Amino acid sequence: MEIQKLYDLGETEFEDVTIGLVRLAKNVPDHEFFFKVNQQNDLTFKRIDDLIYHGSYYDYFFPRFEAYHKFTKTCFTFISNRSSESKQKKLQTELFTGEENIKFLLNNHIEVQYILHSSEQFPDFSVILLPENLVFPIQDYTLGSEEELYQIIQYYE
């Protein structure tokens, strides 16, 4: 990953970030899922620019959806865990590079469809009502500052 280090690790103390892992009970397209989420909430999630991950051989695009809570002034962002598109930058000439045309942001959690992030330091994901029978309960997950996804989220924040 070629993300520029924005901070000097020796001088800055980083805090862990809590994200929510969203697993769907059945496979539905993004537009259908967010239509149902928007029906049940005061929040209106809209598609924003994709998160772009620059690999050695591919550029990966991850859809993002964002909404603002009117009363708490909190921004909530859903990021797809699985890339929706990839563009090959150069031809792979080596075997076993570990890079394929599909990428997951959380490689150890490929069953997760969305990563939920909040602008709050201590997020409360319970303000988002998710459709019953479509979504499993949101699982809190802590990212340390040394993890690559932490750096990506900070870059896009």
GROMACS .gro file of C-alpha atoms in nm:
model
  157
    1MET     CA    1   0.000   0.000   0.000
    2GLU     CA    2   0.142   0.332  -0.099
    3ILE     CA    3  -0.024   0.568   0.147
    4GLN     CA    4   0.190   0.856   0.255
    5LYS     CA    5   0.264   0.855   0.626
    6LEU     CA    6   0.101   1.175   0.748
    7TYR     CA    7   0.247   1.166   1.097
    8ASP     CA    8   0.583   1.106   1.256
    9LEU     CA    9   0.522   0.795   1.465
   10GLY     CA   10   0.786   0.900   1.717
   11GLU     CA   11   0.615   1.227   1.810
   12THR     CA   12   0.245   1.150   1.787
   13GLU     CA   13   0.047   0.924   2.016
   14PHE     CA   14  -0.227   0.739   1.827
   15GLU     CA   15  -0.551   0.615   1.973
   16ASP     CA   16  -0.726   0.301   1.856
   17VAL     CA   17  -1.032   0.341   1.634
   18THR     CA   18  -1.351   0.142   1.684
   19ILE     CA   19  -1.533   0.033   1.370
   20GLY     CA   20  -1.843  -0.179   1.322
   21LEU     CA   21  -1.846  -0.499   1.120
   22VAL     CA   22  -2.172  -0.547   0.931
   23ARG     CA   23  -2.265  -0.894   0.808
   24LEU     CA   24  -2.570  -0.947   0.590
   25ALA     CA   25  -2.794  -1.248   0.647
   26LYS     CA   26  -2.863  -1.275   0.274
   27ASN     CA   27  -2.693  -1.142  -0.034
   28VAL     CA   28  -2.855  -0.817  -0.155
   29PRO     CA   29  -2.715  -0.542  -0.382
   30ASP     CA   30  -2.589  -0.218  -0.225
   31HIS     CA   31  -2.875  -0.006  -0.357
   32GLU     CA   32  -3.139  -0.239  -0.210
   33PHE     CA   33  -2.964  -0.256   0.130
   34PHE     CA   34  -2.931   0.122   0.162
   35PHE     CA   35  -3.286   0.180   0.037
   36LYS     CA   36  -3.409  -0.032   0.330
   37VAL     CA   37  -3.169   0.135   0.575
   38ASN     CA   38  -3.281   0.483   0.462
   39GLN     CA   39  -3.649   0.385   0.505
   40GLN     CA   40  -3.595   0.302   0.873
   41ASN     CA   41  -3.376   0.598   0.975
   42ASP     CA   42  -3.364   0.973   0.991
   43LEU     CA   43  -3.027   0.928   0.826
   44THR     CA   44  -3.002   0.928   0.448
   45PHE     CA   45  -2.706   0.732   0.321
   46LYS     CA   46  -2.572   0.845  -0.014
   47ARG     CA   47  -2.298   0.700  -0.232
   48ILE     CA   48  -1.979   0.905  -0.220
   49ASP     CA   49  -1.641   0.867  -0.392
   50ASP     CA   50  -1.495   0.521  -0.371
   51LEU     CA   51  -1.211   0.437  -0.140
   52ILE     CA   52  -0.915   0.355  -0.367
   53TYR     CA   53  -0.647   0.109  -0.262
   54HIS     CA   54  -0.332   0.117  -0.474
   55GLY     CA   55  -0.173  -0.226  -0.495
   56SER     CA   56   0.137  -0.322  -0.689
   57TYR     CA   57  -0.053  -0.472  -0.983
   58TYR     CA   58  -0.409  -0.346  -0.937
   59ASP     CA   59  -0.597  -0.040  -0.817
   60TYR     CA   60  -0.899  -0.152  -0.613
   61PHE     CA   61  -1.221   0.046  -0.569
   62PHE     CA   62  -1.439   0.006  -0.258
   63PRO     CA   63  -1.787   0.171  -0.256
   64ARG     CA   64  -1.858   0.412   0.031
   65PHE     CA   65  -2.191   0.541   0.162
   66GLU     CA   66  -2.219   0.834   0.400
   67ALA     CA   67  -2.484   1.003   0.615
   68TYR     CA   68  -2.493   1.275   0.882
   69HIS     CA   69  -2.695   1.245   1.199
   70LYS     CA   70  -2.882   1.577   1.236
   71PHE     CA   71  -2.885   1.598   1.615
   72THR     CA   72  -2.545   1.461   1.711
   73LYS     CA   73  -2.366   1.604   1.402
   74THR     CA   74  -2.200   1.266   1.358
   75CYS     CA   75  -2.089   1.136   1.020
   76PHE     CA   76  -2.139   0.764   0.956
   77THR     CA   77  -1.965   0.589   0.669
   78PHE     CA   78  -2.024   0.240   0.536
   79ILE     CA   79  -1.728   0.105   0.337
   80SER     CA   80  -1.762  -0.213   0.136
   81ASN     CA   81  -1.519  -0.477   0.260
   82ARG     CA   82  -1.494  -0.632  -0.088
   83SER     CA   83  -1.368  -0.438  -0.388
   84SER     CA   84  -1.634  -0.374  -0.649
   85GLU     CA   85  -1.386  -0.307  -0.928
   86SER     CA   86  -1.017  -0.344  -0.999
   87LYS     CA   87  -0.801  -0.196  -1.271
   88GLN     CA   88  -0.483  -0.372  -1.367
   89LYS     CA   89  -0.181  -0.140  -1.368
   90LYS     CA   90   0.081  -0.382  -1.489
   91LEU     CA   91   0.105  -0.744  -1.594
   92GLN     CA   92   0.193  -0.999  -1.328
   93THR     CA   93   0.507  -1.183  -1.431
   94GLU     CA   94   0.568  -1.359  -1.100
   95LEU     CA   95   0.380  -1.646  -0.945
   96PHE     CA   96   0.234  -1.617  -0.595
   97THR     CA   97   0.244  -1.239  -0.564
   98GLY     CA   98  -0.052  -1.255  -0.326
   99GLU     CA   99  -0.241  -0.998  -0.530
  100GLU     CA  100  -0.557  -1.091  -0.718
  101ASN     CA  101  -0.822  -0.891  -0.899
  102ILE     CA  102  -1.049  -0.898  -0.589
  103LYS     CA  103  -0.937  -0.747  -0.258
  104PHE     CA  104  -1.082  -0.741   0.093
  105LEU     CA  105  -0.998  -0.458   0.333
  106LEU     CA  106  -1.023  -0.704   0.623
  107ASN     CA  107  -0.860  -1.021   0.491
  108ASN     CA  108  -0.941  -1.213   0.811
  109HIS     CA  109  -1.311  -1.122   0.788
  110ILE     CA  110  -1.420  -1.195   0.431
  111GLU     CA  111  -1.773  -1.275   0.557
  112VAL     CA  112  -1.816  -0.904   0.646
  113GLN     CA  113  -1.994  -0.701   0.378
  114TYR     CA  114  -1.949  -0.351   0.524
  115ILE     CA  115  -1.719  -0.168   0.759
  116LEU     CA  116  -1.901   0.102   0.955
  117HIS     CA  117  -1.700   0.403   1.067
  118SER     CA  118  -1.804   0.707   1.268
  119SER     CA  119  -1.651   1.052   1.307
  120GLU     CA  120  -1.694   1.020   1.685
  121GLN     CA  121  -1.408   0.903   1.904
  122PHE     CA  122  -1.645   0.669   2.089
  123PRO     CA  123  -1.899   0.569   1.823
  124ASP     CA  124  -2.254   0.462   1.902
  125PHE     CA  125  -2.368   0.249   1.611
  126SER     CA  126  -2.700   0.177   1.781
  127VAL     CA  127  -2.846   0.503   1.642
  128ILE     CA  128  -2.858   0.334   1.301
  129LEU     CA  129  -3.158   0.106   1.268
  130LEU     CA  130  -3.076  -0.185   1.040
  131PRO     CA  131  -3.340  -0.399   0.868
  132GLU     CA  132  -3.438  -0.705   1.069
  133ASN     CA  133  -3.389  -1.045   0.905
  134LEU     CA  134  -3.134  -0.888   0.670
  135VAL     CA  135  -2.845  -0.795   0.900
  136PHE     CA  136  -2.674  -0.966   1.190
  137PRO     CA  137  -2.595  -0.745   1.493
  138ILE     CA  138  -2.309  -0.503   1.438
  139GLN     CA  139  -1.985  -0.631   1.588
  140ASP     CA  140  -1.748  -0.373   1.735
  141TYR     CA  141  -1.390  -0.414   1.618
  142THR     CA  142  -1.087  -0.216   1.735
  143LEU     CA  143  -0.818  -0.110   1.490
  144GLY     CA  144  -0.472  -0.029   1.621
  145SER     CA  145  -0.266   0.249   1.466
  146GLU     CA  146  -0.021  -0.003   1.319
  147GLU     CA  147  -0.291  -0.168   1.104
  148GLU     CA  148  -0.319  -0.076   0.739
  149LEU     CA  149  -0.698  -0.019   0.750
  150TYR     CA  150  -0.644   0.233   1.033
  151GLN     CA  151  -0.411   0.431   0.806
  152ILE     CA  152  -0.660   0.414   0.517
  153ILE     CA  153  -0.947   0.540   0.733
  154GLN     CA  154  -0.737   0.826   0.869
  155TYR     CA  155  -0.636   0.920   0.514
  156TYR     CA  156  -0.997   0.937   0.394
  157GLU     CA  157  -1.133   1.108   0.705
   0.00000   0.00000   0.00000
